[in-house]
């Protein structure tokens, strides 16, 4: 996993690219603040570098969604476990019933 903390304090977006020489581009931050000159073989690589703050923000957003989804799934799992326990059943009992039903369906639904 990428340690995104090491990027704290980077120049904020948006970054832009401008041709500097025949084989280099300048990357600038907001208000045209110069950040770097990059020699390139592919302009697209420089565009990728210029999008770094946006990509970092997207990584952080998606990590947040994953964490939230995991937390919600954990909560739902605990609720299901408590529900079945209150009915005198375990999740293993339910899993076995589902497995038996799947087998029944695979066999054409006939006994």
Short mmCIF file of N, CA and C in Angstrom, two decimals, residues 4-108:
data_model
loop_
_atom_site.label_atom_id
_atom_site.label_comp_id
_atom_site.label_asym_id
_atom_site.label_seq_id
_atom_site.Cartn_x
_atom_site.Cartn_y
_atom_site.Cartn_z
N UNK A 4 0.53 7.49 1.73
CA UNK A 4 0.15 8.81 1.22
C UNK A 4 0.52 9.95 2.16
N UNK A 5 0.89 9.62 3.39
CA UNK A 5 1.29 10.68 4.34
C UNK A 5 2.53 11.42 3.87
N UNK A 6 3.39 10.74 3.11
CA UNK A 6 4.63 11.40 2.65
C UNK A 6 4.35 12.51 1.64
N UNK A 7 3.13 12.61 1.15
CA UNK A 7 2.79 13.65 0.19
C UNK A 7 2.17 14.88 0.85
N UNK A 8 1.96 14.82 2.17
CA UNK A 8 1.36 15.95 2.86
C UNK A 8 2.17 17.22 2.61
N UNK A 9 1.49 18.32 2.31
CA UNK A 9 2.15 19.58 2.08
C UNK A 9 2.56 19.82 0.63
N UNK A 10 2.18 18.90 -0.27
CA UNK A 10 2.52 19.11 -1.68
C UNK A 10 1.76 20.34 -2.22
N UNK A 11 2.24 20.86 -3.32
CA UNK A 11 1.56 21.99 -3.95
C UNK A 11 0.14 21.56 -4.32
N UNK A 12 -0.84 22.39 -4.05
CA UNK A 12 -2.22 22.01 -4.33
C UNK A 12 -2.52 21.98 -5.83
N UNK A 13 -3.56 21.27 -6.18
CA UNK A 13 -4.03 21.24 -7.57
C UNK A 13 -4.69 22.59 -7.88
N UNK A 14 -4.81 22.94 -9.11
CA UNK A 14 -4.44 22.19 -10.29
C UNK A 14 -2.99 22.45 -10.69
N UNK A 15 -2.37 21.43 -11.29
CA UNK A 15 -1.06 21.57 -11.88
C UNK A 15 -1.26 21.62 -13.40
N UNK A 16 -0.37 22.28 -14.08
CA UNK A 16 -0.47 22.36 -15.53
C UNK A 16 0.88 22.09 -16.16
N UNK A 17 0.86 21.77 -17.46
CA UNK A 17 2.08 21.48 -18.22
C UNK A 17 2.21 22.49 -19.35
N UNK A 18 3.43 22.95 -19.55
CA UNK A 18 3.73 23.83 -20.67
C UNK A 18 5.02 23.37 -21.32
N UNK A 19 5.05 23.40 -22.64
CA UNK A 19 6.25 23.01 -23.37
C UNK A 19 7.37 23.98 -23.03
N UNK A 20 8.53 23.47 -22.62
CA UNK A 20 9.67 24.32 -22.27
C UNK A 20 10.72 24.28 -23.38
N UNK A 21 11.10 23.08 -23.78
CA UNK A 21 12.03 22.89 -24.89
C UNK A 21 11.44 21.81 -25.77
N UNK A 22 12.19 21.40 -26.76
CA UNK A 22 11.68 20.37 -27.68
C UNK A 22 11.40 19.05 -26.96
N UNK A 23 12.16 18.76 -25.89
CA UNK A 23 12.00 17.48 -25.18
C UNK A 23 11.74 17.64 -23.70
N UNK A 24 11.30 18.81 -23.28
CA UNK A 24 11.00 18.99 -21.86
C UNK A 24 9.75 19.84 -21.68
N UNK A 25 9.12 19.63 -20.55
CA UNK A 25 7.93 20.40 -20.20
C UNK A 25 8.09 20.91 -18.78
N UNK A 26 7.51 22.06 -18.52
CA UNK A 26 7.46 22.60 -17.17
C UNK A 26 6.12 22.23 -16.55
N UNK A 27 6.17 21.84 -15.30
CA UNK A 27 4.94 21.59 -14.53
C UNK A 27 4.81 22.74 -13.55
N UNK A 28 3.65 23.37 -13.57
CA UNK A 28 3.39 24.52 -12.71
C UNK A 28 2.18 24.25 -11.84
N UNK A 29 2.21 24.85 -10.66
CA UNK A 29 1.08 24.74 -9.76
C UNK A 29 0.13 25.91 -9.95
N UNK A 30 -0.74 26.13 -8.98
CA UNK A 30 -1.69 27.23 -9.08
C UNK A 30 -0.97 28.57 -9.29
N UNK A 31 -1.61 29.44 -9.98
CA UNK A 31 -1.08 30.78 -10.27
C UNK A 31 0.23 30.73 -11.04
N UNK A 32 0.49 29.63 -11.75
CA UNK A 32 1.69 29.52 -12.56
C UNK A 32 2.97 29.30 -11.79
N UNK A 33 2.87 28.97 -10.50
CA UNK A 33 4.06 28.72 -9.67
C UNK A 33 4.81 27.51 -10.23
N UNK A 34 6.07 27.71 -10.68
CA UNK A 34 6.86 26.65 -11.31
C UNK A 34 7.20 25.57 -10.29
N UNK A 35 6.97 24.31 -10.66
CA UNK A 35 7.27 23.18 -9.78
C UNK A 35 8.45 22.35 -10.28
N UNK A 36 8.50 22.08 -11.59
CA UNK A 36 9.55 21.20 -12.11
C UNK A 36 9.65 21.32 -13.63
N UNK A 37 10.83 21.01 -14.13
CA UNK A 37 11.04 20.82 -15.57
C UNK A 37 11.35 19.35 -15.77
N UNK A 38 10.66 18.73 -16.69
CA UNK A 38 10.77 17.30 -16.90
C UNK A 38 11.18 17.01 -18.33
N UNK A 39 12.29 16.28 -18.48
CA UNK A 39 12.67 15.76 -19.80
C UNK A 39 11.78 14.56 -20.06
N UNK A 40 11.29 14.44 -21.27
CA UNK A 40 10.33 13.36 -21.52
C UNK A 40 10.59 12.65 -22.83
N UNK A 41 10.10 11.41 -22.86
CA UNK A 41 10.01 10.63 -24.09
C UNK A 41 8.56 10.54 -24.50
N UNK A 42 7.67 10.74 -23.54
CA UNK A 42 6.23 10.69 -23.79
C UNK A 42 5.57 11.84 -23.05
N UNK A 43 4.90 12.69 -23.76
CA UNK A 43 4.18 13.80 -23.13
C UNK A 43 3.14 13.28 -22.13
N UNK A 44 2.56 12.14 -22.44
CA UNK A 44 1.53 11.60 -21.56
C UNK A 44 2.07 11.31 -20.16
N UNK A 45 3.34 10.96 -20.06
CA UNK A 45 3.94 10.73 -18.74
C UNK A 45 3.99 12.03 -17.94
N UNK A 46 4.26 13.12 -18.62
CA UNK A 46 4.29 14.42 -17.93
C UNK A 46 2.88 14.82 -17.51
N UNK A 47 1.90 14.55 -18.37
CA UNK A 47 0.51 14.85 -18.00
C UNK A 47 0.10 14.03 -16.78
N UNK A 48 0.58 12.79 -16.72
CA UNK A 48 0.29 11.94 -15.56
C UNK A 48 0.89 12.56 -14.29
N UNK A 49 2.12 13.06 -14.39
CA UNK A 49 2.75 13.72 -13.24
C UNK A 49 1.95 14.95 -12.82
N UNK A 50 1.48 15.70 -13.79
CA UNK A 50 0.72 16.92 -13.49
C UNK A 50 -0.62 16.59 -12.82
N UNK A 51 -1.14 15.41 -13.07
CA UNK A 51 -2.39 15.00 -12.44
C UNK A 51 -2.19 14.35 -11.07
N UNK A 52 -0.96 14.28 -10.61
CA UNK A 52 -0.67 13.61 -9.34
C UNK A 52 -1.55 14.08 -8.18
N UNK A 53 -1.76 15.38 -7.97
CA UNK A 53 -2.62 15.78 -6.84
C UNK A 53 -4.05 15.27 -6.99
N UNK A 54 -4.55 15.23 -8.21
CA UNK A 54 -5.91 14.73 -8.43
C UNK A 54 -5.98 13.22 -8.19
N UNK A 55 -4.95 12.51 -8.63
CA UNK A 55 -4.90 11.06 -8.41
C UNK A 55 -4.77 10.74 -6.93
N UNK A 56 -3.97 11.51 -6.22
CA UNK A 56 -3.83 11.31 -4.77
C UNK A 56 -5.17 11.53 -4.07
N UNK A 57 -5.88 12.57 -4.46
CA UNK A 57 -7.19 12.84 -3.86
C UNK A 57 -8.16 11.68 -4.13
N UNK A 58 -8.08 11.11 -5.33
CA UNK A 58 -8.96 9.98 -5.66
C UNK A 58 -8.59 8.74 -4.85
N UNK A 59 -7.31 8.48 -4.66
CA UNK A 59 -6.88 7.35 -3.83
C UNK A 59 -7.43 7.51 -2.42
N UNK A 60 -7.31 8.72 -1.87
CA UNK A 60 -7.80 8.95 -0.51
C UNK A 60 -9.32 8.80 -0.43
N UNK A 61 -10.03 9.26 -1.46
CA UNK A 61 -11.49 9.14 -1.48
C UNK A 61 -11.90 7.67 -1.53
N UNK A 62 -11.25 6.90 -2.40
CA UNK A 62 -11.59 5.48 -2.54
C UNK A 62 -11.24 4.69 -1.29
N UNK A 63 -10.11 5.02 -0.66
CA UNK A 63 -9.77 4.36 0.61
C UNK A 63 -10.84 4.64 1.66
N UNK A 64 -11.32 5.86 1.68
CA UNK A 64 -12.38 6.21 2.62
C UNK A 64 -13.64 5.39 2.36
N UNK A 65 -14.00 5.22 1.10
CA UNK A 65 -15.17 4.41 0.75
C UNK A 65 -14.98 2.95 1.14
N UNK A 66 -13.77 2.43 0.91
CA UNK A 66 -13.50 1.05 1.31
C UNK A 66 -13.61 0.87 2.82
N UNK A 67 -13.07 1.80 3.55
CA UNK A 67 -13.14 1.74 5.02
C UNK A 67 -14.60 1.80 5.47
N UNK A 68 -15.35 2.71 4.89
CA UNK A 68 -16.76 2.84 5.24
C UNK A 68 -17.52 1.56 4.90
N UNK A 69 -17.27 0.99 3.72
CA UNK A 69 -17.95 -0.24 3.31
C UNK A 69 -17.60 -1.39 4.23
N UNK A 70 -16.33 -1.49 4.60
CA UNK A 70 -15.91 -2.55 5.53
C UNK A 70 -16.61 -2.38 6.87
N UNK A 71 -16.67 -1.16 7.37
CA UNK A 71 -17.32 -0.90 8.65
C UNK A 71 -18.81 -1.27 8.59
N UNK A 72 -19.47 -0.92 7.49
CA UNK A 72 -20.89 -1.23 7.34
C UNK A 72 -21.11 -2.73 7.22
N UNK A 73 -20.23 -3.41 6.49
CA UNK A 73 -20.34 -4.86 6.36
C UNK A 73 -20.12 -5.54 7.70
N UNK A 74 -19.16 -5.06 8.47
CA UNK A 74 -18.91 -5.63 9.80
C UNK A 74 -20.12 -5.45 10.70
N UNK A 75 -20.73 -4.29 10.65
CA UNK A 75 -21.93 -4.02 11.44
C UNK A 75 -23.06 -4.94 11.02
N UNK A 76 -23.26 -5.10 9.72
CA UNK A 76 -24.33 -5.97 9.23
C UNK A 76 -24.08 -7.42 9.62
N UNK A 77 -22.83 -7.84 9.56
CA UNK A 77 -22.49 -9.22 9.95
C UNK A 77 -22.81 -9.46 11.41
N UNK A 78 -22.43 -8.49 12.26
CA UNK A 78 -22.74 -8.65 13.69
C UNK A 78 -24.25 -8.68 13.92
N UNK A 79 -25.00 -7.89 13.18
CA UNK A 79 -26.46 -7.88 13.32
C UNK A 79 -27.04 -9.23 12.93
N UNK A 80 -26.58 -9.79 11.81
CA UNK A 80 -27.08 -11.08 11.34
C UNK A 80 -26.75 -12.17 12.36
N UNK A 81 -25.52 -12.15 12.88
CA UNK A 81 -25.14 -13.14 13.89
C UNK A 81 -26.04 -13.05 15.11
N UNK A 82 -26.28 -11.85 15.60
CA UNK A 82 -27.16 -11.67 16.78
C UNK A 82 -28.59 -12.12 16.49
N UNK A 83 -29.07 -11.81 15.27
CA UNK A 83 -30.43 -12.20 14.89
C UNK A 83 -30.58 -13.71 14.94
N UNK A 84 -29.64 -14.43 14.30
CA UNK A 84 -29.76 -15.88 14.27
C UNK A 84 -29.57 -16.48 15.66
N UNK A 85 -28.69 -15.90 16.45
CA UNK A 85 -28.52 -16.38 17.83
C UNK A 85 -29.80 -16.20 18.62
N UNK A 86 -30.51 -15.10 18.39
CA UNK A 86 -31.77 -14.86 19.11
C UNK A 86 -32.84 -15.88 18.71
N UNK A 87 -32.70 -16.47 17.55
CA UNK A 87 -33.65 -17.48 17.07
C UNK A 87 -33.16 -18.88 17.38
N UNK A 88 -32.04 -18.96 18.13
CA UNK A 88 -31.50 -20.26 18.49
C UNK A 88 -30.76 -20.95 17.36
N UNK A 89 -30.34 -20.18 16.38
CA UNK A 89 -29.62 -20.72 15.24
C UNK A 89 -28.26 -20.05 15.15
N UNK A 90 -27.33 -20.69 14.51
CA UNK A 90 -26.01 -20.09 14.30
C UNK A 90 -25.86 -19.76 12.81
N UNK A 91 -24.90 -18.93 12.52
CA UNK A 91 -24.61 -18.62 11.11
C UNK A 91 -24.19 -19.88 10.37
N UNK A 92 -23.53 -20.79 11.08
CA UNK A 92 -23.13 -22.05 10.45
C UNK A 92 -24.36 -22.85 10.02
N UNK A 93 -25.43 -22.80 10.84
CA UNK A 93 -26.67 -23.49 10.47
C UNK A 93 -27.24 -22.89 9.19
N UNK A 94 -27.23 -21.56 9.11
CA UNK A 94 -27.75 -20.88 7.93
C UNK A 94 -26.89 -21.19 6.72
N UNK A 95 -25.56 -21.17 6.88
CA UNK A 95 -24.66 -21.48 5.78
C UNK A 95 -24.91 -22.89 5.27
N UNK A 96 -25.13 -23.83 6.17
CA UNK A 96 -25.41 -25.22 5.77
C UNK A 96 -26.73 -25.29 5.01
N UNK A 97 -27.74 -24.55 5.46
CA UNK A 97 -29.03 -24.54 4.77
C UNK A 97 -28.89 -23.97 3.36
N UNK A 98 -28.10 -22.92 3.22
CA UNK A 98 -27.87 -22.33 1.90
C UNK A 98 -27.15 -23.32 1.00
N UNK A 99 -26.15 -23.98 1.55
CA UNK A 99 -25.40 -24.98 0.78
C UNK A 99 -26.32 -26.11 0.32
N UNK A 100 -27.20 -26.57 1.21
CA UNK A 100 -28.14 -27.63 0.85
C UNK A 100 -29.10 -27.16 -0.24
N UNK A 101 -29.55 -25.92 -0.15
CA UNK A 101 -30.46 -25.37 -1.15
C UNK A 101 -29.76 -25.26 -2.50
N UNK A 102 -28.51 -24.79 -2.51
CA UNK A 102 -27.75 -24.68 -3.76
C UNK A 102 -27.58 -26.05 -4.40
N UNK A 103 -27.28 -27.06 -3.59
CA UNK A 103 -27.10 -28.42 -4.10
C UNK A 103 -28.42 -28.93 -4.68
N UNK A 104 -29.52 -28.66 -4.00
CA UNK A 104 -30.85 -29.07 -4.44
C UNK A 104 -31.15 -28.44 -5.80
N UNK A 105 -30.85 -27.16 -5.96
CA UNK A 105 -31.10 -26.46 -7.22
C UNK A 105 -30.21 -27.01 -8.33
N UNK A 106 -28.93 -27.26 -8.03
CA UNK A 106 -28.00 -27.81 -9.03
C UNK A 106 -28.46 -29.17 -9.52
N UNK A 107 -29.08 -29.92 -8.65
CA UNK A 107 -29.55 -31.28 -9.02
C UNK A 107 -30.89 -31.26 -9.70
N UNK A 108 -31.36 -30.07 -10.05
CA UNK A 108 -32.62 -29.98 -10.80
C UNK A 108 -33.84 -29.79 -9.92
#
